JSON list of C-alpha atoms and ligand atoms in Angstrom, two decimals:
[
{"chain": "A", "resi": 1, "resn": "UNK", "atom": "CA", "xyz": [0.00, 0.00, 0.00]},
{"chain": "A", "resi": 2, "resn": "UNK", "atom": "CA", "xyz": [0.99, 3.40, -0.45]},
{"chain": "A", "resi": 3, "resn": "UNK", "atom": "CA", "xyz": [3.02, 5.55, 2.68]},
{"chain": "A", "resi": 4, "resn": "UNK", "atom": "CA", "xyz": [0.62, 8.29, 4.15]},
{"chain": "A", "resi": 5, "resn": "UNK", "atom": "CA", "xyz": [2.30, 11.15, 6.24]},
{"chain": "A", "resi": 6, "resn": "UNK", "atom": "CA", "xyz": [0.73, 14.46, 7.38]},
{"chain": "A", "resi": 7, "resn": "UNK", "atom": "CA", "xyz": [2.72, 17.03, 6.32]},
{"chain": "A", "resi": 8, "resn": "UNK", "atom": "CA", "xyz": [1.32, 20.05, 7.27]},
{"chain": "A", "resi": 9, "resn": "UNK", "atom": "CA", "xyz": [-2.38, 20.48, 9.83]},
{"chain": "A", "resi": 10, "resn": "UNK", "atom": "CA", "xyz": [-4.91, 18.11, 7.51]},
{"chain": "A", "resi": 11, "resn": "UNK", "atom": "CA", "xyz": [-2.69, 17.78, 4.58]},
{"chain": "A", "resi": 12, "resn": "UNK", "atom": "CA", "xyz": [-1.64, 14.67, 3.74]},
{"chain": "A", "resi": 13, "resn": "UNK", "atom": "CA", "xyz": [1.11, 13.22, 1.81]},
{"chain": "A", "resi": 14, "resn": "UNK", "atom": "CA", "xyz": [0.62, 9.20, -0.37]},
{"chain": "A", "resi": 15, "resn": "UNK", "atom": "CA", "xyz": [3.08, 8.43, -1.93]},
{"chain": "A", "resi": 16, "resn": "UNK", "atom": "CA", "xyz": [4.32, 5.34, -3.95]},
{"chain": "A", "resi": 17, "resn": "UNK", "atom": "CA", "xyz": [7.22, 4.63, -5.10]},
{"chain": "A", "resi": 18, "resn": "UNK", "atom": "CA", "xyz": [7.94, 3.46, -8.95]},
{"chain": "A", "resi": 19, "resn": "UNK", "atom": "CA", "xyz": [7.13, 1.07, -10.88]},
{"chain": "A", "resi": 20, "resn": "UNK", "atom": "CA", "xyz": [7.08, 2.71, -14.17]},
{"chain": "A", "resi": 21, "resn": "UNK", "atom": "CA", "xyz": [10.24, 4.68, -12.89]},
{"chain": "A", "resi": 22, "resn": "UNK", "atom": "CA", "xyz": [12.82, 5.05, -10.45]},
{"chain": "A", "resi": 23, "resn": "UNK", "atom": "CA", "xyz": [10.62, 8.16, -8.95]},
{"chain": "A", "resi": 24, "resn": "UNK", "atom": "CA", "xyz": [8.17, 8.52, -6.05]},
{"chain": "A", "resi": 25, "resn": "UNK", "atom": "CA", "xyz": [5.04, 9.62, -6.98]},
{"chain": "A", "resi": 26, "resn": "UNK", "atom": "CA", "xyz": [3.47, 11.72, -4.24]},
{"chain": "A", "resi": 27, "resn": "UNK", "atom": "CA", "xyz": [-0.54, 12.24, -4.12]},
{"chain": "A", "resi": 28, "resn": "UNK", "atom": "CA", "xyz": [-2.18, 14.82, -1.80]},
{"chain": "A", "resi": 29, "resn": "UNK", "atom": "CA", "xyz": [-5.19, 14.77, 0.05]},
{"chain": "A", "resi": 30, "resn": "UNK", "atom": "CA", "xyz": [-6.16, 17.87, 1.99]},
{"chain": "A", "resi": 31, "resn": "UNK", "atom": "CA", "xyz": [-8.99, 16.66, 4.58]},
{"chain": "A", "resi": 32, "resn": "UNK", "atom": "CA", "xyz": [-11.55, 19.41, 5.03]},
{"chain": "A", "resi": 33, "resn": "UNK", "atom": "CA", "xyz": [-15.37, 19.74, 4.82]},
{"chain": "A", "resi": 34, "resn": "UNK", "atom": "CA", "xyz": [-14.88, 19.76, 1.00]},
{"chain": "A", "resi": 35, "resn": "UNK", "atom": "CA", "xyz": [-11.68, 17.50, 0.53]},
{"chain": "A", "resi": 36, "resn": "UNK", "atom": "CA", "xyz": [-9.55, 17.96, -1.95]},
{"chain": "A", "resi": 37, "resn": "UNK", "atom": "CA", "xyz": [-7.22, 15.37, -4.27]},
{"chain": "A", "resi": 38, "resn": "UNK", "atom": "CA", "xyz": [-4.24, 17.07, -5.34]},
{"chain": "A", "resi": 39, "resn": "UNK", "atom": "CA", "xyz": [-2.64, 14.69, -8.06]},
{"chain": "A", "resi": 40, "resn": "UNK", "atom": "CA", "xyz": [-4.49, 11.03, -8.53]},
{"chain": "A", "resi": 41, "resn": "UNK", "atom": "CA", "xyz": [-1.44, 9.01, -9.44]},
{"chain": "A", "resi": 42, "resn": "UNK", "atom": "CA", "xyz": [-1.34, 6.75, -13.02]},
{"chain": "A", "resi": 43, "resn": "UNK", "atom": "CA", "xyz": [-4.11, 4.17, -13.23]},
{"chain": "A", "resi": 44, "resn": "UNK", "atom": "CA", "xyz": [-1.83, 1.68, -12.16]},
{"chain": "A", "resi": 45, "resn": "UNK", "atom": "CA", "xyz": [-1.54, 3.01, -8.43]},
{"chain": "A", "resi": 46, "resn": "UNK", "atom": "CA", "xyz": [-5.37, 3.72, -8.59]},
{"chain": "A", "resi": 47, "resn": "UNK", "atom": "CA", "xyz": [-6.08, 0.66, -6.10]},
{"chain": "A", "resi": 48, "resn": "UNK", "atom": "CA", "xyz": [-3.03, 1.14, -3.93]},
{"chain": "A", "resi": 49, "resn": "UNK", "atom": "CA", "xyz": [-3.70, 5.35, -3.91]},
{"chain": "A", "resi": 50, "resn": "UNK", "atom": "CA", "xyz": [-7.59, 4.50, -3.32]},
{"chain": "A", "resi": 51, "resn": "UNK", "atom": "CA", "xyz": [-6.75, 2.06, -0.41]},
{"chain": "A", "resi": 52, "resn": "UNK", "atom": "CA", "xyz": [-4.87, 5.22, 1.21]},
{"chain": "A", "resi": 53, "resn": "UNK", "atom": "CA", "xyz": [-7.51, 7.64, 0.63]},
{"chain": "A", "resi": 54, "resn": "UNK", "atom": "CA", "xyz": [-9.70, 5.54, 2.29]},
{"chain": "A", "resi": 55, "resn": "UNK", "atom": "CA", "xyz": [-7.45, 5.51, 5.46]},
{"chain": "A", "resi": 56, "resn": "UNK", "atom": "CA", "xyz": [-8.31, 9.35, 5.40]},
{"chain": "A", "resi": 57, "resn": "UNK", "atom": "CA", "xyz": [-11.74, 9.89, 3.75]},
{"chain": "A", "resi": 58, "resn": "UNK", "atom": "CA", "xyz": [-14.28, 8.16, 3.07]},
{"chain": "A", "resi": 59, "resn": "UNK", "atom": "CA", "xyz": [-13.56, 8.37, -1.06]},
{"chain": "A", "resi": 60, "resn": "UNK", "atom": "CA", "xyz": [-17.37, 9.05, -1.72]},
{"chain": "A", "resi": 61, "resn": "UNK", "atom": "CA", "xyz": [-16.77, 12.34, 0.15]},
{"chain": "A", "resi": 62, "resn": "UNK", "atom": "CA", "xyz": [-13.86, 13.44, -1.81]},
{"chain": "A", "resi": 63, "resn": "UNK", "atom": "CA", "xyz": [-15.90, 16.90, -3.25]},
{"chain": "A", "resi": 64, "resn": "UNK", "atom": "CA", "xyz": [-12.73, 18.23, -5.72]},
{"chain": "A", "resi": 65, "resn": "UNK", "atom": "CA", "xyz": [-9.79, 16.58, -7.41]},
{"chain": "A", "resi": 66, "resn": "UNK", "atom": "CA", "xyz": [-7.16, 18.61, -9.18]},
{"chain": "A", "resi": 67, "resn": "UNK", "atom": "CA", "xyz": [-3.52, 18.13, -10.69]},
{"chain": "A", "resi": 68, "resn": "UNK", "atom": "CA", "xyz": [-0.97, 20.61, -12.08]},
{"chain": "A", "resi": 69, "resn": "UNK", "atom": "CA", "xyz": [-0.97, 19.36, -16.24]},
{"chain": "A", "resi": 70, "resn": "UNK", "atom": "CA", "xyz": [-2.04, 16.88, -18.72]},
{"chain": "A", "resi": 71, "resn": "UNK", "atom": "CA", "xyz": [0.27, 13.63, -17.63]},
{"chain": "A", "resi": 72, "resn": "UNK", "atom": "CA", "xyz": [-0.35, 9.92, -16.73]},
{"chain": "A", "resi": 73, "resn": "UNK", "atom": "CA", "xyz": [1.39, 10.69, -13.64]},
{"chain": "A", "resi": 74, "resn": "UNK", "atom": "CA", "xyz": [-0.44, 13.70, -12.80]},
{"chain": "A", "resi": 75, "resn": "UNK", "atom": "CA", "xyz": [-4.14, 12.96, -13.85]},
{"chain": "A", "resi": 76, "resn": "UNK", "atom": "CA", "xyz": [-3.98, 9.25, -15.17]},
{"chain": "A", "resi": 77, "resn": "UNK", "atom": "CA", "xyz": [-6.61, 7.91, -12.55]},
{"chain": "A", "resi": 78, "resn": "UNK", "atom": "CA", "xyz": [-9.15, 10.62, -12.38]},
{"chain": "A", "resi": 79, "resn": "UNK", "atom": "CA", "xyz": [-11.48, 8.89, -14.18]},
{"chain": "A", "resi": 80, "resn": "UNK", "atom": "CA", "xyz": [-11.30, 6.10, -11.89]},
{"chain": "A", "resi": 81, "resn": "UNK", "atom": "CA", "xyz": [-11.62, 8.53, -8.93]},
{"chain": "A", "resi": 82, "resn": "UNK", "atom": "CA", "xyz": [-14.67, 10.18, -10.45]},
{"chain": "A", "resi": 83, "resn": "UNK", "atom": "CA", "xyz": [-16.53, 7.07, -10.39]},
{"chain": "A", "resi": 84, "resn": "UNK", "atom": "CA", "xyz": [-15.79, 6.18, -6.59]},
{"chain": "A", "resi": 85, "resn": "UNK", "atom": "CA", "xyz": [-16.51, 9.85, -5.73]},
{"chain": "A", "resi": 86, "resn": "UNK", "atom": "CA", "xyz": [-19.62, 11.14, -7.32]},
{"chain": "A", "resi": 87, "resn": "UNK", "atom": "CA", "xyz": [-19.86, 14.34, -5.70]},
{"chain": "A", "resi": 88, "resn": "UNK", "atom": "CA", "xyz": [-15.97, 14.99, -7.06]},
{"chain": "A", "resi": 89, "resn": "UNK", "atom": "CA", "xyz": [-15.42, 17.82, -9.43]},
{"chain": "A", "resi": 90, "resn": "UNK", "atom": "CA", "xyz": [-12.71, 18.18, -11.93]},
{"chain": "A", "resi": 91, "resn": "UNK", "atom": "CA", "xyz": [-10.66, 21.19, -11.22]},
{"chain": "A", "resi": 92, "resn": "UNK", "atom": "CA", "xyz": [-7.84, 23.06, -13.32]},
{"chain": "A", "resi": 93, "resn": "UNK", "atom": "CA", "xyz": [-6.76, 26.32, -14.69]},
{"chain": "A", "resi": 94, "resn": "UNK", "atom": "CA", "xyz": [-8.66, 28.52, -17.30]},
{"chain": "A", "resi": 95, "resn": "UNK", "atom": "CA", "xyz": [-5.66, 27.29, -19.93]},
{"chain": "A", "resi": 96, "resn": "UNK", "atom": "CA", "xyz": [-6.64, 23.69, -19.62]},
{"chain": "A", "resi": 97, "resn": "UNK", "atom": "CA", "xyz": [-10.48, 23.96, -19.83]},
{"chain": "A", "resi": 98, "resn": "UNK", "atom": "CA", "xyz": [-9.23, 26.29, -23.15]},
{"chain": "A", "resi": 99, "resn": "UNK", "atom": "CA", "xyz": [-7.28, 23.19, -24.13]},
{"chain": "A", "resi": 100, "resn": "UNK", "atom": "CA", "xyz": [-10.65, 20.82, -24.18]},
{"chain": "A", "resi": 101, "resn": "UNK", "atom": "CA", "xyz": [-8.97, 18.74, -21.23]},
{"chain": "A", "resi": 102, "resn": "UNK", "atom": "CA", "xyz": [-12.24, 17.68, -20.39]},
{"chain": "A", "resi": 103, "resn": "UNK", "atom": "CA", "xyz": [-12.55, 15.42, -23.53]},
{"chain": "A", "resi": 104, "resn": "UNK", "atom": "CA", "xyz": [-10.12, 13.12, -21.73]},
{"chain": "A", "resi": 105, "resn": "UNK", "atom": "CA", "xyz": [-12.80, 12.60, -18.41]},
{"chain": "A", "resi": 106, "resn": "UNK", "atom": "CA", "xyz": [-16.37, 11.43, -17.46]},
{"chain": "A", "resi": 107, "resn": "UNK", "atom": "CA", "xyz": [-17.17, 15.06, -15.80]},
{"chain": "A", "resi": 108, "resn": "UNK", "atom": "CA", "xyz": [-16.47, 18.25, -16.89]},
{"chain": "A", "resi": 109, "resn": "UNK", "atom": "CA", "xyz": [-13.88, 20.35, -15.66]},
{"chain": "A", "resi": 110, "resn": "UNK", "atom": "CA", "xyz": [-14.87, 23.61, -13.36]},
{"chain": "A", "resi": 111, "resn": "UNK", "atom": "CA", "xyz": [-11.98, 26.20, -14.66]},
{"chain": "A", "resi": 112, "resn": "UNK", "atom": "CA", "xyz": [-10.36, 28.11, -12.05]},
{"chain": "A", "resi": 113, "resn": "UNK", "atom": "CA", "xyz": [-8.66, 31.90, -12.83]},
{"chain": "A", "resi": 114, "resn": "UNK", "atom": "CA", "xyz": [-5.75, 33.11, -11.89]},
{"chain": "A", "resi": 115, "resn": "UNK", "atom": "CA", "xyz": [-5.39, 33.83, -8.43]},
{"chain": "A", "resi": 116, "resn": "UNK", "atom": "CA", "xyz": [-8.70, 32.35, -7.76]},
{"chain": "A", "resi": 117, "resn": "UNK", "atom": "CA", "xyz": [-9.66, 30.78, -4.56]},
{"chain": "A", "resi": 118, "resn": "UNK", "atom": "CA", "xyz": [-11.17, 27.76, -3.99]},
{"chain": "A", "resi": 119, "resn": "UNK", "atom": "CA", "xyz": [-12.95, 27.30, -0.54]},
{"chain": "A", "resi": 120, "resn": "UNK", "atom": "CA", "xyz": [-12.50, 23.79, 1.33]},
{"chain": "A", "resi": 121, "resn": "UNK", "atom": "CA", "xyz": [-13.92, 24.96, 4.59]},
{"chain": "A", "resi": 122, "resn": "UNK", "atom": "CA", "xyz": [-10.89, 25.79, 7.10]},
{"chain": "A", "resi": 123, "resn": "UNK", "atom": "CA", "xyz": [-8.50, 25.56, 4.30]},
{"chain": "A", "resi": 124, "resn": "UNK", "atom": "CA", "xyz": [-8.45, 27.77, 0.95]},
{"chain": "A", "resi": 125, "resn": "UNK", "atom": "CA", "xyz": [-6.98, 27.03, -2.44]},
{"chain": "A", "resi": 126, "resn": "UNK", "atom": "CA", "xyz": [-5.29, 30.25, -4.48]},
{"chain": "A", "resi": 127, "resn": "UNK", "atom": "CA", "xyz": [-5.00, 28.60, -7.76]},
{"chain": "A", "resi": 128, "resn": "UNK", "atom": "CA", "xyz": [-1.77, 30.10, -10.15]},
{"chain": "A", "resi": 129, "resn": "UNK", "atom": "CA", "xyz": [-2.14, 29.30, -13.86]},
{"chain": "A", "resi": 130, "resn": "UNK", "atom": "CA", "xyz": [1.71, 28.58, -14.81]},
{"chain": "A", "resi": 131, "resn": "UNK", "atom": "CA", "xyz": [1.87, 27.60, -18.75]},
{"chain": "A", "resi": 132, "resn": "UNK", "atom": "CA", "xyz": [5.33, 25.88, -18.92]},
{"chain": "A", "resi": 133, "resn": "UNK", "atom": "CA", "xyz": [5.99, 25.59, -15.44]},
{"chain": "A", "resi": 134, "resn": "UNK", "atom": "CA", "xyz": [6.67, 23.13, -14.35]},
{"chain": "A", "resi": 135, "resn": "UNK", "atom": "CA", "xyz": [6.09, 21.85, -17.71]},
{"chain": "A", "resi": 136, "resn": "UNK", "atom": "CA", "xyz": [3.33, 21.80, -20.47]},
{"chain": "A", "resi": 137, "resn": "UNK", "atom": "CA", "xyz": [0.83, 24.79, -21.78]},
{"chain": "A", "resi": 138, "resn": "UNK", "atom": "CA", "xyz": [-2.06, 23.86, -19.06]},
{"chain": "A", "resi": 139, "resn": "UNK", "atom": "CA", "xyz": [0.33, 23.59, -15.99]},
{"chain": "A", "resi": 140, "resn": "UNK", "atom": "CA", "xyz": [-1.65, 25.03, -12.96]},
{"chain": "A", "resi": 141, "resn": "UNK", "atom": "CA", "xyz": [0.38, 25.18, -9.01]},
{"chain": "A", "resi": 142, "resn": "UNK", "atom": "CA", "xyz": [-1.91, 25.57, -6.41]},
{"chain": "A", "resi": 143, "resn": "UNK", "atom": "CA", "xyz": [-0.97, 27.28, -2.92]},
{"chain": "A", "resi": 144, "resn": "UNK", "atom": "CA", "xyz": [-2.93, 26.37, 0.68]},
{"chain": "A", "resi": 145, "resn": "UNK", "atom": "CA", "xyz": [-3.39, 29.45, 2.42]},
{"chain": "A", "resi": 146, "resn": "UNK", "atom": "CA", "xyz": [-4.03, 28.65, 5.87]},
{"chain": "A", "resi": 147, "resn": "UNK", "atom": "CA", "xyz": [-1.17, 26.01, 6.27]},
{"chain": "A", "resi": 148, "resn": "UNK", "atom": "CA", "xyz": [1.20, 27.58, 2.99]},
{"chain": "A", "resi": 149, "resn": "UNK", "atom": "CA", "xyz": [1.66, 24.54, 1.61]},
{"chain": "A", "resi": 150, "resn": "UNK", "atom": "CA", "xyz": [2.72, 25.20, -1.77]},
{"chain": "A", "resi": 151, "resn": "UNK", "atom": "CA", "xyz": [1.65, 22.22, -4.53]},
{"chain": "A", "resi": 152, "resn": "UNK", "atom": "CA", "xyz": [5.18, 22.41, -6.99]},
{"chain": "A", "resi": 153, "resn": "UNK", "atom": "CA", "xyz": [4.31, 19.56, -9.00]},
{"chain": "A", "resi": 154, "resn": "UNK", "atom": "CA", "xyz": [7.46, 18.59, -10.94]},
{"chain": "A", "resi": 155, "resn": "UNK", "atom": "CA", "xyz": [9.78, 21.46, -9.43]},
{"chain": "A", "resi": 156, "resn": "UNK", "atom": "CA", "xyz": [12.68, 19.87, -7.56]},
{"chain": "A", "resi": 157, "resn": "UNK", "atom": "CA", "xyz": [12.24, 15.85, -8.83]},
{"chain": "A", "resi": 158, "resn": "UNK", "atom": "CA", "xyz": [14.55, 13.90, -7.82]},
{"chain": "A", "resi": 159, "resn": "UNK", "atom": "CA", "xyz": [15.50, 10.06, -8.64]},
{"chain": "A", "resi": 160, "resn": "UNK", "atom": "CA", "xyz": [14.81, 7.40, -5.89]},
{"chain": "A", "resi": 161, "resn": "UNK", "atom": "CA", "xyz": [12.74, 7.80, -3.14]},
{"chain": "A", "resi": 162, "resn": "UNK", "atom": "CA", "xyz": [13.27, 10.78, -0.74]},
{"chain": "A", "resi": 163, "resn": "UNK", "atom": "CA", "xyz": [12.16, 11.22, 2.75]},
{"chain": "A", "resi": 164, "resn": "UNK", "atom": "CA", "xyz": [8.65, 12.04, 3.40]},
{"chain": "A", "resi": 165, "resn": "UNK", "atom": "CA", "xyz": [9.37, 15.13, 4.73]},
{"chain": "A", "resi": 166, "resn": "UNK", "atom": "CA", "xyz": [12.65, 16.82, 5.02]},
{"chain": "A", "resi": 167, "resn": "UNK", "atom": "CA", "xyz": [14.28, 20.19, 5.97]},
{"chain": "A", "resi": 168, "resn": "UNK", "atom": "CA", "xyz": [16.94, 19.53, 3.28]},
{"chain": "A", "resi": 169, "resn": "UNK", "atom": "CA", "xyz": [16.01, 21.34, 0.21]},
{"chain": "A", "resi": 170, "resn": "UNK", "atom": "CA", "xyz": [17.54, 18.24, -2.48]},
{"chain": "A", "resi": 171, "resn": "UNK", "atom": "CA", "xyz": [18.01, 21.02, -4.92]},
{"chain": "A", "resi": 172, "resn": "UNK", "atom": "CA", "xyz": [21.37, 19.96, -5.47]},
{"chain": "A", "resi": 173, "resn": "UNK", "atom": "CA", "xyz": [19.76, 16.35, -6.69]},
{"chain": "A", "resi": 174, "resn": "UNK", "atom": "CA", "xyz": [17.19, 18.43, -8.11]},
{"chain": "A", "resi": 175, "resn": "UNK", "atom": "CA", "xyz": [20.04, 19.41, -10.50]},
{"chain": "A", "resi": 176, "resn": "UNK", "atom": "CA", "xyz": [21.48, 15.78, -11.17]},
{"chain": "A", "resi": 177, "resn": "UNK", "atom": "CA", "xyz": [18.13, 14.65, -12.34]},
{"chain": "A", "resi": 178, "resn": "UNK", "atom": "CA", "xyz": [17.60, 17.46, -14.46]},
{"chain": "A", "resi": 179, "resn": "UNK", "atom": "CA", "xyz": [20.79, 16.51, -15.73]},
{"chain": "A", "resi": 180, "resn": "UNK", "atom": "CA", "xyz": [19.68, 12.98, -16.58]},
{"chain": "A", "resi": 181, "resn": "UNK", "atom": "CA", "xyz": [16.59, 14.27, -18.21]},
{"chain": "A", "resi": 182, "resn": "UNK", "atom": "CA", "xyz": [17.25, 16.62, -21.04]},
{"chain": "A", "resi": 183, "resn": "UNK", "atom": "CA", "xyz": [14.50, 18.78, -21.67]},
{"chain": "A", "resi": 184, "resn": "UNK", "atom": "CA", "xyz": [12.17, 17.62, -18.96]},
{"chain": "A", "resi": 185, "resn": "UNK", "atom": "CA", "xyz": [11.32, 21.55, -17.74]},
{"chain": "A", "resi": 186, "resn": "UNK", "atom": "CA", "xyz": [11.69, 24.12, -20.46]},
{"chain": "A", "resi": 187, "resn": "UNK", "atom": "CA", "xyz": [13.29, 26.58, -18.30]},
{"chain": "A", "resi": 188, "resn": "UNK", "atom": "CA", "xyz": [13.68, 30.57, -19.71]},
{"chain": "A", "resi": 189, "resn": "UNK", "atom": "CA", "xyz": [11.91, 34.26, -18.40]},
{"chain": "A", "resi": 190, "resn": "UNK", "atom": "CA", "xyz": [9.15, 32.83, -18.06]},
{"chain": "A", "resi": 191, "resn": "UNK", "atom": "CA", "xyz": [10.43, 30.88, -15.45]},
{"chain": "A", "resi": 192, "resn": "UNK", "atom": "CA", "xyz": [11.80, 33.74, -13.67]},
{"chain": "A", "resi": 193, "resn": "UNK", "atom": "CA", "xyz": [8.24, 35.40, -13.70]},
{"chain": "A", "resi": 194, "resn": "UNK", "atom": "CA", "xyz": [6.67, 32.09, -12.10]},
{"chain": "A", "resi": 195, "resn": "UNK", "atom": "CA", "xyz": [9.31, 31.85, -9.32]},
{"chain": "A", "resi": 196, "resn": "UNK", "atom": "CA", "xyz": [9.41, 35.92, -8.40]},
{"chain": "A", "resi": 197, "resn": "UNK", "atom": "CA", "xyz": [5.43, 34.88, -7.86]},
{"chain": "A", "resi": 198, "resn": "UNK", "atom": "CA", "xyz": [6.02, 31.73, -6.18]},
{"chain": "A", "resi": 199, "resn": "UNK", "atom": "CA", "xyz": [8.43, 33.54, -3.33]},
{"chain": "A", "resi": 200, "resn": "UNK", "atom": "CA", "xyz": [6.19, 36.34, -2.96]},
{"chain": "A", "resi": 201, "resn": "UNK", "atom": "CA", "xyz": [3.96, 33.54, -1.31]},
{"chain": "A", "resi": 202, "resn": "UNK", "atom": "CA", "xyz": [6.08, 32.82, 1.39]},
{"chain": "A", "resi": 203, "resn": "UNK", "atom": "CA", "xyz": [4.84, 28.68, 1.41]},
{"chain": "A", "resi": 204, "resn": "UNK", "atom": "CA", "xyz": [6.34, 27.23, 4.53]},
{"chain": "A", "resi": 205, "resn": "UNK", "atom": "CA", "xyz": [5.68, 23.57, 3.11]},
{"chain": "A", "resi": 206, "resn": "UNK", "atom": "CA", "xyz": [6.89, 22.67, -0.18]},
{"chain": "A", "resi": 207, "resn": "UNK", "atom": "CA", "xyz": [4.75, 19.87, -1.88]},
{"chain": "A", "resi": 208, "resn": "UNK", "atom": "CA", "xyz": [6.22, 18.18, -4.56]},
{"chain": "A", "resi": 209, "resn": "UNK", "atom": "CA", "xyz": [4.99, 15.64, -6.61]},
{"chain": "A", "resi": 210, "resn": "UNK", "atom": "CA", "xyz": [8.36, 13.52, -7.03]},
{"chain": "A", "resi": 211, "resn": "UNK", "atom": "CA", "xyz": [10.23, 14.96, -3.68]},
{"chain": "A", "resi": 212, "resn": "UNK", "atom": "CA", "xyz": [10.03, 14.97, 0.04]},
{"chain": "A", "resi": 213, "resn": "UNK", "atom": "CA", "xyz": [7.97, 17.91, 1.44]},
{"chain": "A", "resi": 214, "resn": "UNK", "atom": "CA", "xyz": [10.00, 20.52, 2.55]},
{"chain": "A", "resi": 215, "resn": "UNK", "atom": "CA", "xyz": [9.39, 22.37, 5.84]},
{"chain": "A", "resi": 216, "resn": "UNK", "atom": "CA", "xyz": [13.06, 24.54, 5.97]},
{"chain": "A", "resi": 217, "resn": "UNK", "atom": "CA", "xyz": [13.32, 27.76, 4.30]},
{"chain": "A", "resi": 218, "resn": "UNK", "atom": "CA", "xyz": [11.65, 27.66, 1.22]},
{"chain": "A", "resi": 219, "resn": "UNK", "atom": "CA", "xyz": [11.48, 30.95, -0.26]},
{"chain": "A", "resi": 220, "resn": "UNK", "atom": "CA", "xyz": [15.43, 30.44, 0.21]},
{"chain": "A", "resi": 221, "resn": "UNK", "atom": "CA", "xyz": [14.97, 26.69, -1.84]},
{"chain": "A", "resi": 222, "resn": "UNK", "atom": "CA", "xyz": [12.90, 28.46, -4.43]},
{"chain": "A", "resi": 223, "resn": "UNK", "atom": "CA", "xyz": [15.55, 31.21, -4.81]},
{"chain": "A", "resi": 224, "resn": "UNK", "atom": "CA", "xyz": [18.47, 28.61, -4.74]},
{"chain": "A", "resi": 225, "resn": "UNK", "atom": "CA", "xyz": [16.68, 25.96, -7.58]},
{"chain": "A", "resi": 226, "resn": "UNK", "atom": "CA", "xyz": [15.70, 28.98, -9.86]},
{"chain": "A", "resi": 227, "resn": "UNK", "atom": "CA", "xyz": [19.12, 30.05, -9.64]},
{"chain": "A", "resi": 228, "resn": "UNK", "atom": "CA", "xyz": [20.76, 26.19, -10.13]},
{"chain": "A", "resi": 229, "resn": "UNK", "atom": "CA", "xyz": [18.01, 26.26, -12.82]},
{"chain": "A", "resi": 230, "resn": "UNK", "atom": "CA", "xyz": [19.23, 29.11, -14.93]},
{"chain": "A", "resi": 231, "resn": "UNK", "atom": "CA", "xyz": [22.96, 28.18, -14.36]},
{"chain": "A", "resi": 232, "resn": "UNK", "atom": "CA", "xyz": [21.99, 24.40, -16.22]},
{"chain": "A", "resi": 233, "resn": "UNK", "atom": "CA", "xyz": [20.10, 26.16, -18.68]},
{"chain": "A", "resi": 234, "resn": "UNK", "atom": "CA", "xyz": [22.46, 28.81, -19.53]},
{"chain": "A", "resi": 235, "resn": "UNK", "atom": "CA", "xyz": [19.92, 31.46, -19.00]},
{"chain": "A", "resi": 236, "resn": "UNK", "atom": "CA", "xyz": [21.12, 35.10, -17.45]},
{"chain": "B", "resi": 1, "resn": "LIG", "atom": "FE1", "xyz": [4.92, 16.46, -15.31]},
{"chain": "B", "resi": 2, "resn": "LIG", "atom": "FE1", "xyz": [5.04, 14.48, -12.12]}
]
């Protein structure tokens, strides 16, 4: 079965590790009056990540289930989550629903603006449309307000499988698995513009989808794997 850790007040972290590669894949499920699914996994973890949801939530309850862009990893099981949680809407950015990403699942999607919030009850969901960052045209990150747990999605991936949660900031792996996948984050100004937003935040958890969550410093992270970023990049 998957690993479940809390990782910040009602936020919790599922991860599994592989098979399809030598990454963890990390699922969140933020347990409110209207929980959320952050990331359902690929259709191949669908029983394991639905045997740790359950642990939490009774799945039938789960009222919204989002994910940062169009990938297996990402979004891969929503369709199977849909039809063990009937009251669960589809939710992504303005630049997905644009996209028709609907076409690909059994409900429609609810769009979400930039900077929009999305009320769970004690906890509240800022939703920041991102095209190309981490990666893809549709990519969405989504910051918790009440905890500042920041949802990175592919920023700071590393090979293996990390700690759950860690005050070490891995950007330095971050980097050396960057380096083993060529093109895997197109990185340029835009980039810059994301980050400059993302620090303005101030998250004090970092959420990522294939890393530990982070609870040091992580405006100073951010800073440091934007930097690293633009250094393996060649950008100024
Ligand atoms: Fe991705
Ligand atoms: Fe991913």
């Amino acid at each position: 079965m998957a690993e479940v850790h809390e990782i910040a007040d009602g936020i919790f972290r599922i991860s599994s590790f592989g098979p399809q590669a030598p990454l963890e894949f990390a699922q969140f499920l933020i347990k409110d009056e209207r929980p959320l699914l952050f990331h359902t996994g690929q259709r191949a973890l669908f029983p394991d990540t639905l045997a740790a949801v359950k642990s939490l939530v009774d799945p039938a309850a789960i009222r919204y289930i989002s994910w940062s862009h169009l990938e297996a990893d990402e979004c891969g099981a929503l369709n199977e989550f849909l039809a063990v949680a009937p009251d669960a809407e589809p939710v992504h950015g303005q630049v997905g629903k644009m996209l028709s990403i609907d076409d690909f699942f059994d409900r429609p999607v609810k769009p979400m603006g930039d900077e929009e919030v999305l009320d769970l009850g004690k906890n509240k969901l800022r939703f920041l449309i991102t095209p190309h960052v981490p990666h893809a045209w549709d990519a969405i990150l989504v910051f918790e307000e009440t905890t500042r747990t920041l949802f990175c999605s592919d920023l700071f991936t590393v090979f293996g499988k990390p700690a759950p949660v860690t005050e070490s900031s891995g950007v330095e792996q971050a980097i050396e698995a960057l380096k083993q996948l060529p093109g895997y984050l197109p990185i340029g100004p835009h980039t810059g513009a994301v980050f400059d937003r993302l620090e303005a935040l101030r998250p004090k958890v970092l959420a990522g989808h294939h890393s530990s969550a982070f609870t040091g410093d992580a405006v100073q992270a951010l800073r440091d794997l934007r930097g690293e970023m633009y250094k393996f990049a060649g950008v100024r």
